[in-house]
Amino acid sequence: MSSNLNRRSAIKGILAGTAALSIPSGFSALAMPKNGTDMISNFLKGNINHSVARWCFSDFDIETLCIEVKKLGITGIDLVGPKDWPILKKYDLVSTMCNGAEINLVDGFNDVKFHETLIKNYTEMIPLVAKAGHKNLICFSGNRRGKTDEEGWNNCVIGLQKLIPLAEKYNVTLVMELLNSKIDHIDYQCDKTYWGVELAKRLNSENFKLLYDIYHMQIDEGDIIRNINENHHYIAHFHTAGVPGRNEIDETQELNYPAIMKAIAKTDYKGFVGQEFIPKNPNKLASLKQAIAICDI
């Protein structure tokens, strides 16, 4: 009898959690097969284009990941470079945020000593991105290393202006990621929305925009929805993760992701929202499935 009571209690807990997230019954944990990867794309509303960051699910080889995300209605994978583009194409997926031209996260366009390498790398990569049918190529400011905002902006403009004509020619958008400098990327310069937006204004090109990482910006400045509303014209891509911890975006963390997604949708945003959280749940695909349900407003 006690086992039956425990089972009933567990089922009640699962149902309550599902209802709290306003997830359709098709997403219910009770309806999920043991491998957690049943097809749910029929439940997606179409207001948000979903993608997922490759590195967060590196336990899966790229082909397995492609197979599994397709079942969830995800149409793109972030941070995939040229080597794996043919595999994405095989599964009719896009590299929603290409990488591979950057040096690293700390040596970026805000320092002229890295410009020669960066300009060479991006000049070679931009045509490859276009040839593969992709649109976005990530870039980074780099660390401050004592530079003022003005010095950082000026140096970024010097370097990026040499690439913008090529990006415009190939219809590729260079996308600088906003990263927090408080916890994860100490001293990173493009760590606030205003910093990235000012750079975008100075470059004045539709082929330079920002990757608005909701997790990072919650840590460094908060005020997420207002910043999105006021600056969405400069944003080409979004990333998610729970705060604090960078884990699942469920009720254990502080951000109201359904409200944020509704705000994004109201801006008539047509890009992708990429799940970039680090799953704590051993069933990582179940966590990904739940995140898609939470964000599919």
PDB file of C-alpha atoms in Angstrom:
ATOM      1  CA  MET A   1       0.000   0.000   0.000  1.00  0.00           C
ATOM      2  CA  SER A   2       2.778   2.441   0.826  1.00  0.00           C
ATOM      3  CA  SER A   3       4.289   1.987  -2.629  1.00  0.00           C
ATOM      4  CA  ASN A   4       0.913   2.802  -4.210  1.00  0.00           C
ATOM      5  CA  LEU A   5       0.632   5.931  -2.066  1.00  0.00           C
ATOM      6  CA  ASN A   6       4.147   6.969  -3.054  1.00  0.00           C
ATOM      7  CA  ARG A   7       3.308   6.381  -6.697  1.00  0.00           C
ATOM      8  CA  ARG A   8       0.128   8.478  -6.467  1.00  0.00           C
ATOM      9  CA  SER A   9       2.058  11.252  -4.704  1.00  0.00           C
ATOM     10  CA  ALA A  10       4.721  11.205  -7.378  1.00  0.00           C
ATOM     11  CA  ILE A  11       2.130  11.423 -10.157  1.00  0.00           C
ATOM     12  CA  LYS A  12       0.413  14.342  -8.414  1.00  0.00           C
ATOM     13  CA  GLY A  13       3.778  16.107  -8.171  1.00  0.00           C
ATOM     14  CA  ILE A  14       4.491  15.594 -11.852  1.00  0.00           C
ATOM     15  CA  LEU A  15       1.052  16.846 -12.860  1.00  0.00           C
ATOM     16  CA  ALA A  16       1.372  19.897 -10.631  1.00  0.00           C
ATOM     17  CA  GLY A  17       4.762  20.756 -12.101  1.00  0.00           C
ATOM     18  CA  THR A  18       3.453  20.396 -15.624  1.00  0.00           C
ATOM     19  CA  ALA A  19       0.456  22.599 -14.926  1.00  0.00           C
ATOM     20  CA  ALA A  20       2.595  25.244 -13.256  1.00  0.00           C
ATOM     21  CA  LEU A  21       4.613  25.614 -16.440  1.00  0.00           C
ATOM     22  CA  SER A  22       1.464  25.847 -18.594  1.00  0.00           C
ATOM     23  CA  ILE A  23       2.834  23.059 -20.770  1.00  0.00           C
ATOM     24  CA  PRO A  24       0.360  21.361 -23.108  1.00  0.00           C
ATOM     25  CA  SER A  25      -0.581  17.826 -22.167  1.00  0.00           C
ATOM     26  CA  GLY A  26       1.494  16.537 -25.058  1.00  0.00           C
ATOM     27  CA  PHE A  27       4.594  17.732 -23.205  1.00  0.00           C
ATOM     28  CA  SER A  28       3.632  16.042 -19.948  1.00  0.00           C
ATOM     29  CA  ALA A  29       6.277  13.918 -18.292  1.00  0.00           C
ATOM     30  CA  LEU A  30       3.640  11.163 -18.141  1.00  0.00           C
ATOM     31  CA  ALA A  31       3.350  11.212 -21.924  1.00  0.00           C
ATOM     32  CA  MET A  32       7.109  11.220 -22.453  1.00  0.00           C
ATOM     33  CA  PRO A  33       8.689   7.947 -23.581  1.00  0.00           C
ATOM     34  CA  LYS A  34      11.623   6.679 -21.580  1.00  0.00           C
ATOM     35  CA  ASN A  35      14.193   8.223 -23.874  1.00  0.00           C
ATOM     36  CA  GLY A  36      12.455  11.615 -23.599  1.00  0.00           C
ATOM     37  CA  THR A  37      12.645  12.290 -27.318  1.00  0.00           C
ATOM     38  CA  ASP A  38       9.161  11.867 -28.784  1.00  0.00           C
ATOM     39  CA  MET A  39       8.082  14.197 -31.557  1.00  0.00           C
ATOM     40  CA  ILE A  40       6.583  17.379 -30.089  1.00  0.00           C
ATOM     41  CA  SER A  41       6.863  19.749 -33.038  1.00  0.00           C
ATOM     42  CA  ASN A  42       3.112  19.441 -33.661  1.00  0.00           C
ATOM     43  CA  PHE A  43       2.582  21.270 -30.367  1.00  0.00           C
ATOM     44  CA  LEU A  44       4.780  24.258 -31.227  1.00  0.00           C
ATOM     45  CA  LYS A  45       2.913  27.510 -31.776  1.00  0.00           C
ATOM     46  CA  GLY A  46       5.291  29.072 -34.308  1.00  0.00           C
ATOM     47  CA  ASN A  47       5.816  32.352 -32.450  1.00  0.00           C
ATOM     48  CA  ILE A  48       9.406  31.509 -31.487  1.00  0.00           C
ATOM     49  CA  ASN A  49      12.082  29.929 -33.678  1.00  0.00           C
ATOM     50  CA  HIS A  50      13.926  27.461 -31.467  1.00  0.00           C
ATOM     51  CA  SER A  51      17.597  26.488 -31.533  1.00  0.00           C
ATOM     52  CA  VAL A  52      20.063  24.949 -29.101  1.00  0.00           C
ATOM     53  CA  ALA A  53      23.738  25.545 -28.341  1.00  0.00           C
ATOM     54  CA  ARG A  54      25.944  22.674 -29.452  1.00  0.00           C
ATOM     55  CA  TRP A  55      28.409  22.884 -26.556  1.00  0.00           C
ATOM     56  CA  CYS A  56      25.734  22.398 -23.877  1.00  0.00           C
ATOM     57  CA  PHE A  57      24.955  18.964 -25.294  1.00  0.00           C
ATOM     58  CA  SER A  58      28.471  17.858 -26.189  1.00  0.00           C
ATOM     59  CA  ASP A  59      27.824  14.423 -24.634  1.00  0.00           C
ATOM     60  CA  PHE A  60      25.990  13.666 -27.895  1.00  0.00           C
ATOM     61  CA  ASP A  61      27.859  13.379 -31.156  1.00  0.00           C
ATOM     62  CA  ILE A  62      26.645  15.930 -33.675  1.00  0.00           C
ATOM     63  CA  GLU A  63      24.623  13.462 -35.741  1.00  0.00           C
ATOM     64  CA  THR A  64      22.784  12.099 -32.709  1.00  0.00           C
ATOM     65  CA  LEU A  65      22.066  15.634 -31.531  1.00  0.00           C
ATOM     66  CA  CYS A  66      20.646  16.522 -34.954  1.00  0.00           C
ATOM     67  CA  ILE A  67      18.332  13.512 -34.853  1.00  0.00           C
ATOM     68  CA  GLU A  68      17.102  14.304 -31.344  1.00  0.00           C
ATOM     69  CA  VAL A  69      16.541  18.047 -31.753  1.00  0.00           C
ATOM     70  CA  LYS A  70      14.544  17.458 -34.924  1.00  0.00           C
ATOM     71  CA  LYS A  71      12.119  15.434 -32.826  1.00  0.00           C
ATOM     72  CA  LEU A  72      11.626  18.457 -30.589  1.00  0.00           C
ATOM     73  CA  GLY A  73      10.791  20.817 -33.427  1.00  0.00           C
ATOM     74  CA  ILE A  74      14.134  22.605 -33.177  1.00  0.00           C
ATOM     75  CA  THR A  75      15.300  23.833 -36.576  1.00  0.00           C
ATOM     76  CA  GLY A  76      18.828  25.055 -35.839  1.00  0.00           C
ATOM     77  CA  ILE A  77      21.914  24.459 -33.722  1.00  0.00           C
ATOM     78  CA  ASP A  78      24.045  27.333 -32.402  1.00  0.00           C
ATOM     79  CA  LEU A  79      27.824  27.545 -32.397  1.00  0.00           C
ATOM     80  CA  VAL A  80      28.541  24.996 -35.081  1.00  0.00           C
ATOM     81  CA  GLY A  81      31.509  25.525 -37.379  1.00  0.00           C
ATOM     82  CA  PRO A  82      32.244  24.458 -40.968  1.00  0.00           C
ATOM     83  CA  LYS A  83      33.327  20.919 -40.110  1.00  0.00           C
ATOM     84  CA  ASP A  84      29.831  19.935 -38.998  1.00  0.00           C
ATOM     85  CA  TRP A  85      27.731  22.003 -41.418  1.00  0.00           C
ATOM     86  CA  PRO A  86      27.307  19.041 -43.834  1.00  0.00           C
ATOM     87  CA  ILE A  87      25.767  16.959 -41.033  1.00  0.00           C
ATOM     88  CA  LEU A  88      23.319  19.753 -40.176  1.00  0.00           C
ATOM     89  CA  LYS A  89      22.381  20.010 -43.838  1.00  0.00           C
ATOM     90  CA  LYS A  90      21.729  16.257 -43.948  1.00  0.00           C
ATOM     91  CA  TYR A  91      19.011  16.783 -41.333  1.00  0.00           C
ATOM     92  CA  ASP A  92      17.697  20.034 -42.810  1.00  0.00           C
ATOM     93  CA  LEU A  93      19.020  22.059 -39.877  1.00  0.00           C
ATOM     94  CA  VAL A  94      20.840  25.388 -40.010  1.00  0.00           C
ATOM     95  CA  SER A  95      23.823  26.660 -38.061  1.00  0.00           C
ATOM     96  CA  THR A  96      21.885  29.460 -36.408  1.00  0.00           C
ATOM     97  CA  MET A  97      25.051  31.077 -35.028  1.00  0.00           C
ATOM     98  CA  CYS A  98      28.208  30.067 -36.852  1.00  0.00           C
ATOM     99  CA  ASN A  99      31.581  30.176 -35.145  1.00  0.00           C
ATOM    100  CA  GLY A 100      35.191  29.426 -35.931  1.00  0.00           C
ATOM    101  CA  ALA A 101      36.559  32.804 -37.049  1.00  0.00           C
ATOM    102  CA  GLU A 102      37.106  34.210 -33.552  1.00  0.00           C
ATOM    103  CA  ILE A 103      40.452  33.842 -31.756  1.00  0.00           C
ATOM    104  CA  ASN A 104      38.811  33.270 -28.375  1.00  0.00           C
ATOM    105  CA  LEU A 105      36.532  35.203 -26.027  1.00  0.00           C
ATOM    106  CA  VAL A 106      39.182  37.491 -24.534  1.00  0.00           C
ATOM    107  CA  ASP A 107      41.209  38.554 -27.603  1.00  0.00           C
ATOM    108  CA  GLY A 108      38.740  40.477 -29.729  1.00  0.00           C
ATOM    109  CA  PHE A 109      38.077  43.507 -31.882  1.00  0.00           C
ATOM    110  CA  ASN A 110      38.607  46.023 -29.068  1.00  0.00           C
ATOM    111  CA  ASP A 111      42.386  45.585 -29.359  1.00  0.00           C
ATOM    112  CA  VAL A 112      44.111  46.554 -32.626  1.00  0.00           C
ATOM    113  CA  LYS A 113      46.905  44.048 -32.052  1.00  0.00           C
ATOM    114  CA  PHE A 114      44.439  41.258 -32.845  1.00  0.00           C
ATOM    115  CA  HIS A 115      42.978  42.892 -35.943  1.00  0.00           C
ATOM    116  CA  GLU A 116      45.295  41.329 -38.493  1.00  0.00           C
ATOM    117  CA  THR A 117      44.411  37.812 -37.372  1.00  0.00           C
ATOM    118  CA  LEU A 118      40.723  38.568 -36.932  1.00  0.00           C
ATOM    119  CA  ILE A 119      40.336  40.274 -40.291  1.00  0.00           C
ATOM    120  CA  LYS A 120      42.051  37.353 -42.025  1.00  0.00           C
ATOM    121  CA  ASN A 121      39.875  34.811 -40.202  1.00  0.00           C
ATOM    122  CA  TYR A 122      36.586  36.602 -40.848  1.00  0.00           C
ATOM    123  CA  THR A 123      37.454  37.439 -44.444  1.00  0.00           C
ATOM    124  CA  GLU A 124      37.899  33.723 -45.076  1.00  0.00           C
ATOM    125  CA  MET A 125      34.864  32.638 -43.050  1.00  0.00           C
ATOM    126  CA  ILE A 126      32.179  35.054 -44.259  1.00  0.00           C
ATOM    127  CA  PRO A 127      31.982  33.582 -47.813  1.00  0.00           C
ATOM    128  CA  LEU A 128      31.919  30.062 -46.362  1.00  0.00           C
ATOM    129  CA  VAL A 129      28.984  30.937 -44.104  1.00  0.00           C
ATOM    130  CA  ALA A 130      27.074  32.346 -47.074  1.00  0.00           C
ATOM    131  CA  LYS A 131      27.904  29.403 -49.344  1.00  0.00           C
ATOM    132  CA  ALA A 132      26.549  26.998 -46.719  1.00  0.00           C
ATOM    133  CA  GLY A 133      23.300  28.958 -46.553  1.00  0.00           C
ATOM    134  CA  HIS A 134      23.768  30.344 -43.048  1.00  0.00           C
ATOM    135  CA  LYS A 135      23.307  33.936 -41.905  1.00  0.00           C
ATOM    136  CA  ASN A 136      24.994  34.710 -38.559  1.00  0.00           C
ATOM    137  CA  LEU A 137      28.667  34.653 -37.566  1.00  0.00           C
ATOM    138  CA  ILE A 138      29.642  35.304 -33.961  1.00  0.00           C
ATOM    139  CA  CYS A 139      32.297  37.773 -32.826  1.00  0.00           C
ATOM    140  CA  PHE A 140      33.529  39.179 -29.519  1.00  0.00           C
ATOM    141  CA  SER A 141      34.745  42.476 -28.132  1.00  0.00           C
ATOM    142  CA  GLY A 142      37.482  40.884 -26.058  1.00  0.00           C
ATOM    143  CA  ASN A 143      38.559  41.900 -22.556  1.00  0.00           C
ATOM    144  CA  ARG A 144      39.001  45.527 -21.524  1.00  0.00           C
ATOM    145  CA  ARG A 145      42.571  45.258 -20.237  1.00  0.00           C
ATOM    146  CA  GLY A 146      42.276  48.818 -18.949  1.00  0.00           C
ATOM    147  CA  LYS A 147      40.634  50.344 -22.027  1.00  0.00           C
ATOM    148  CA  THR A 148      37.943  52.970 -21.616  1.00  0.00           C
ATOM    149  CA  ASP A 149      34.586  52.500 -23.318  1.00  0.00           C
ATOM    150  CA  GLU A 150      35.632  55.017 -25.948  1.00  0.00           C
ATOM    151  CA  GLU A 151      38.882  53.206 -26.713  1.00  0.00           C
ATOM    152  CA  GLY A 152      37.038  49.913 -27.003  1.00  0.00           C
ATOM    153  CA  TRP A 153      34.372  51.328 -29.305  1.00  0.00           C
ATOM    154  CA  ASN A 154      36.942  53.066 -31.515  1.00  0.00           C
ATOM    155  CA  ASN A 155      39.103  49.951 -31.857  1.00  0.00           C
ATOM    156  CA  CYS A 156      36.090  47.744 -32.624  1.00  0.00           C
ATOM    157  CA  VAL A 157      34.940  50.187 -35.306  1.00  0.00           C
ATOM    158  CA  ILE A 158      38.398  50.239 -36.903  1.00  0.00           C
ATOM    159  CA  GLY A 159      38.459  46.458 -37.187  1.00  0.00           C
ATOM    160  CA  LEU A 160      34.844  45.730 -37.994  1.00  0.00           C
ATOM    161  CA  GLN A 161      34.515  48.462 -40.614  1.00  0.00           C
ATOM    162  CA  LYS A 162      37.020  46.520 -42.684  1.00  0.00           C
ATOM    163  CA  LEU A 163      34.689  43.511 -42.661  1.00  0.00           C
ATOM    164  CA  ILE A 164      31.254  45.113 -42.943  1.00  0.00           C
ATOM    165  CA  PRO A 165      31.394  45.577 -46.762  1.00  0.00           C
ATOM    166  CA  LEU A 166      32.194  41.875 -47.170  1.00  0.00           C
ATOM    167  CA  ALA A 167      29.433  40.901 -44.753  1.00  0.00           C
ATOM    168  CA  GLU A 168      26.985  43.093 -46.674  1.00  0.00           C
ATOM    169  CA  LYS A 169      28.082  41.593 -49.983  1.00  0.00           C
ATOM    170  CA  TYR A 170      27.429  38.045 -48.741  1.00  0.00           C
ATOM    171  CA  ASN A 171      24.385  38.901 -46.615  1.00  0.00           C
ATOM    172  CA  VAL A 172      26.067  37.615 -43.464  1.00  0.00           C
ATOM    173  CA  THR A 173      25.520  39.320 -40.108  1.00  0.00           C
ATOM    174  CA  LEU A 174      28.441  39.713 -37.718  1.00  0.00           C
ATOM    175  CA  VAL A 175      26.943  39.213 -34.265  1.00  0.00           C
ATOM    176  CA  MET A 176      28.764  40.361 -31.129  1.00  0.00           C
ATOM    177  CA  GLU A 177      27.768  38.516 -27.987  1.00  0.00           C
ATOM    178  CA  LEU A 178      26.897  40.323 -24.769  1.00  0.00           C
ATOM    179  CA  LEU A 179      28.595  38.447 -21.903  1.00  0.00           C
ATOM    180  CA  ASN A 180      28.567  39.165 -18.190  1.00  0.00           C
ATOM    181  CA  SER A 181      31.845  40.402 -16.694  1.00  0.00           C
ATOM    182  CA  LYS A 182      30.788  39.751 -13.098  1.00  0.00           C
ATOM    183  CA  ILE A 183      30.774  35.943 -12.869  1.00  0.00           C
ATOM    184  CA  ASP A 184      31.716  34.094 -16.050  1.00  0.00           C
ATOM    185  CA  HIS A 185      33.841  36.428 -18.182  1.00  0.00           C
ATOM    186  CA  ILE A 186      35.692  38.789 -15.890  1.00  0.00           C
ATOM    187  CA  ASP A 187      36.849  41.986 -17.677  1.00  0.00           C
ATOM    188  CA  TYR A 188      34.897  41.332 -20.904  1.00  0.00           C
ATOM    189  CA  GLN A 189      34.115  44.716 -22.439  1.00  0.00           C
ATOM    190  CA  CYS A 190      30.809  44.208 -24.283  1.00  0.00           C
ATOM    191  CA  ASP A 191      29.066  43.393 -20.996  1.00  0.00           C
ATOM    192  CA  LYS A 192      26.083  45.767 -21.078  1.00  0.00           C
ATOM    193  CA  THR A 193      23.337  46.380 -23.616  1.00  0.00           C
ATOM    194  CA  TYR A 194      24.270  50.062 -23.959  1.00  0.00           C
ATOM    195  CA  TRP A 195      27.833  49.141 -24.908  1.00  0.00           C
ATOM    196  CA  GLY A 196      26.821  46.832 -27.725  1.00  0.00           C
ATOM    197  CA  VAL A 197      24.077  49.164 -28.968  1.00  0.00           C
ATOM    198  CA  GLU A 198      26.457  52.121 -29.114  1.00  0.00           C
ATOM    199  CA  LEU A 199      28.883  50.051 -31.191  1.00  0.00           C
ATOM    200  CA  ALA A 200      26.065  49.027 -33.521  1.00  0.00           C
ATOM    201  CA  LYS A 201      25.019  52.665 -33.931  1.00  0.00           C
ATOM    202  CA  ARG A 202      28.565  53.681 -34.822  1.00  0.00           C
ATOM    203  CA  LEU A 203      28.900  50.904 -37.401  1.00  0.00           C
ATOM    204  CA  ASN A 204      25.446  51.739 -38.791  1.00  0.00           C
ATOM    205  CA  SER A 205      24.979  48.520 -40.749  1.00  0.00           C
ATOM    206  CA  GLU A 206      22.211  45.910 -40.762  1.00  0.00           C
ATOM    207  CA  ASN A 207      25.032  43.376 -41.015  1.00  0.00           C
ATOM    208  CA  PHE A 208      26.296  44.034 -37.505  1.00  0.00           C
ATOM    209  CA  LYS A 209      24.050  43.173 -34.580  1.00  0.00           C
ATOM    210  CA  LEU A 210      24.086  41.735 -31.079  1.00  0.00           C
ATOM    211  CA  LEU A 211      23.603  38.355 -29.494  1.00  0.00           C
ATOM    212  CA  TYR A 212      21.494  39.199 -26.447  1.00  0.00           C
ATOM    213  CA  ASP A 213      22.264  36.504 -23.904  1.00  0.00           C
ATOM    214  CA  ILE A 214      19.453  36.739 -21.347  1.00  0.00           C
ATOM    215  CA  TYR A 215      21.428  34.859 -18.701  1.00  0.00           C
ATOM    216  CA  HIS A 216      24.458  37.121 -18.991  1.00  0.00           C
ATOM    217  CA  MET A 217      22.469  40.340 -19.076  1.00  0.00           C
ATOM    218  CA  GLN A 218      20.388  39.372 -16.050  1.00  0.00           C
ATOM    219  CA  ILE A 219      23.630  39.036 -14.087  1.00  0.00           C
ATOM    220  CA  ASP A 220      25.212  42.283 -15.247  1.00  0.00           C
ATOM    221  CA  GLU A 221      22.246  44.637 -15.579  1.00  0.00           C
ATOM    222  CA  GLY A 222      18.799  43.030 -15.232  1.00  0.00           C
ATOM    223  CA  ASP A 223      15.814  44.977 -16.632  1.00  0.00           C
ATOM    224  CA  ILE A 224      15.606  42.355 -19.364  1.00  0.00           C
ATOM    225  CA  ILE A 225      12.229  43.094 -20.927  1.00  0.00           C
ATOM    226  CA  ARG A 226      12.706  46.871 -21.081  1.00  0.00           C
ATOM    227  CA  ASN A 227      16.140  46.474 -22.657  1.00  0.00           C
ATOM    228  CA  ILE A 228      14.724  44.098 -25.258  1.00  0.00           C
ATOM    229  CA  ASN A 229      11.816  46.421 -26.021  1.00  0.00           C
ATOM    230  CA  GLU A 230      14.075  49.444 -26.446  1.00  0.00           C
ATOM    231  CA  ASN A 231      16.914  47.783 -28.342  1.00  0.00           C
ATOM    232  CA  HIS A 232      15.413  44.901 -30.328  1.00  0.00           C
ATOM    233  CA  HIS A 233      16.392  46.535 -33.636  1.00  0.00           C
ATOM    234  CA  TYR A 234      20.025  45.814 -32.758  1.00  0.00           C
ATOM    235  CA  ILE A 235      19.504  42.173 -31.728  1.00  0.00           C
ATOM    236  CA  ALA A 236      19.989  39.264 -34.127  1.00  0.00           C
ATOM    237  CA  HIS A 237      19.868  36.332 -31.706  1.00  0.00           C
ATOM    238  CA  PHE A 238      18.975  35.355 -28.129  1.00  0.00           C
ATOM    239  CA  HIS A 239      20.412  32.844 -25.682  1.00  0.00           C
ATOM    240  CA  THR A 240      18.785  31.466 -22.550  1.00  0.00           C
ATOM    241  CA  ALA A 241      19.864  29.907 -19.249  1.00  0.00           C
ATOM    242  CA  GLY A 242      18.661  29.917 -15.672  1.00  0.00           C
ATOM    243  CA  VAL A 243      19.903  32.490 -13.157  1.00  0.00           C
ATOM    244  CA  PRO A 244      21.701  31.752 -10.926  1.00  0.00           C
ATOM    245  CA  GLY A 245      23.704  28.740 -12.047  1.00  0.00           C
ATOM    246  CA  ARG A 246      23.247  28.676 -15.850  1.00  0.00           C
ATOM    247  CA  ASN A 247      21.145  25.545 -15.557  1.00  0.00           C
ATOM    248  CA  GLU A 248      17.559  24.671 -16.506  1.00  0.00           C
ATOM    249  CA  ILE A 249      15.179  27.580 -17.136  1.00  0.00           C
ATOM    250  CA  ASP A 250      12.455  26.071 -14.949  1.00  0.00           C
ATOM    251  CA  GLU A 251      10.805  27.318 -11.741  1.00  0.00           C
ATOM    252  CA  THR A 252      14.014  26.821  -9.725  1.00  0.00           C
ATOM    253  CA  GLN A 253      15.539  30.040 -11.103  1.00  0.00           C
ATOM    254  CA  GLU A 254      14.571  33.713 -11.076  1.00  0.00           C
ATOM    255  CA  LEU A 255      13.830  34.651 -14.691  1.00  0.00           C
ATOM    256  CA  ASN A 256      10.264  34.584 -16.019  1.00  0.00           C
ATOM    257  CA  TYR A 257      11.008  33.093 -19.415  1.00  0.00           C
ATOM    258  CA  PRO A 258       7.407  32.943 -20.703  1.00  0.00           C
ATOM    259  CA  ALA A 259       7.076  36.695 -20.073  1.00  0.00           C
ATOM    260  CA  ILE A 260      10.426  37.351 -21.759  1.00  0.00           C
ATOM    261  CA  MET A 261       9.446  35.262 -24.783  1.00  0.00           C
ATOM    262  CA  LYS A 262       6.150  37.145 -25.077  1.00  0.00           C
ATOM    263  CA  ALA A 263       8.071  40.426 -25.042  1.00  0.00           C
ATOM    264  CA  ILE A 264      10.396  39.139 -27.774  1.00  0.00           C
ATOM    265  CA  ALA A 265       7.484  37.961 -29.913  1.00  0.00           C
ATOM    266  CA  LYS A 266       5.750  41.346 -29.598  1.00  0.00           C
ATOM    267  CA  THR A 267       8.744  43.010 -31.251  1.00  0.00           C
ATOM    268  CA  ASP A 268       8.034  40.941 -34.386  1.00  0.00           C
ATOM    269  CA  TYR A 269      11.425  39.285 -33.975  1.00  0.00           C
ATOM    270  CA  LYS A 270      12.074  36.657 -36.667  1.00  0.00           C
ATOM    271  CA  GLY A 271      15.416  35.263 -35.494  1.00  0.00           C
ATOM    272  CA  PHE A 272      16.163  32.368 -33.170  1.00  0.00           C
ATOM    273  CA  VAL A 273      16.080  31.817 -29.427  1.00  0.00           C
ATOM    274  CA  GLY A 274      18.883  29.409 -28.553  1.00  0.00           C
ATOM    275  CA  GLN A 275      18.811  27.264 -25.405  1.00  0.00           C
ATOM    276  CA  GLU A 276      22.277  27.629 -23.870  1.00  0.00           C
ATOM    277  CA  PHE A 277      21.785  26.212 -20.399  1.00  0.00           C
ATOM    278  CA  ILE A 278      23.871  23.456 -18.775  1.00  0.00           C
ATOM    279  CA  PRO A 279      21.470  20.660 -17.794  1.00  0.00           C
ATOM    280  CA  LYS A 280      21.662  19.294 -14.272  1.00  0.00           C
ATOM    281  CA  ASN A 281      19.134  16.600 -15.070  1.00  0.00           C
ATOM    282  CA  PRO A 282      20.919  13.421 -16.221  1.00  0.00           C
ATOM    283  CA  ASN A 283      18.194  13.181 -18.893  1.00  0.00           C
ATOM    284  CA  LYS A 284      19.443  16.205 -20.769  1.00  0.00           C
ATOM    285  CA  LEU A 285      16.988  15.825 -23.604  1.00  0.00           C
ATOM    286  CA  ALA A 286      14.100  15.936 -21.143  1.00  0.00           C
ATOM    287  CA  SER A 287      15.442  19.258 -19.840  1.00  0.00           C
ATOM    288  CA  LEU A 288      15.763  20.565 -23.385  1.00  0.00           C
ATOM    289  CA  LYS A 289      12.229  19.443 -24.165  1.00  0.00           C
ATOM    290  CA  GLN A 290      10.932  21.258 -21.080  1.00  0.00           C
ATOM    291  CA  ALA A 291      12.837  24.437 -22.039  1.00  0.00           C
ATOM    292  CA  ILE A 292      11.287  24.447 -25.507  1.00  0.00           C
ATOM    293  CA  ALA A 293       7.836  24.071 -23.912  1.00  0.00           C
ATOM    294  CA  ILE A 294       8.492  26.961 -21.516  1.00  0.00           C
ATOM    295  CA  CYS A 295       9.647  29.252 -24.322  1.00  0.00           C
ATOM    296  CA  ASP A 296       7.024  28.261 -26.872  1.00  0.00           C
ATOM    297  CA  ILE A 297       4.519  30.971 -25.993  1.00  0.00           C
TER     298      ILE A 297
END
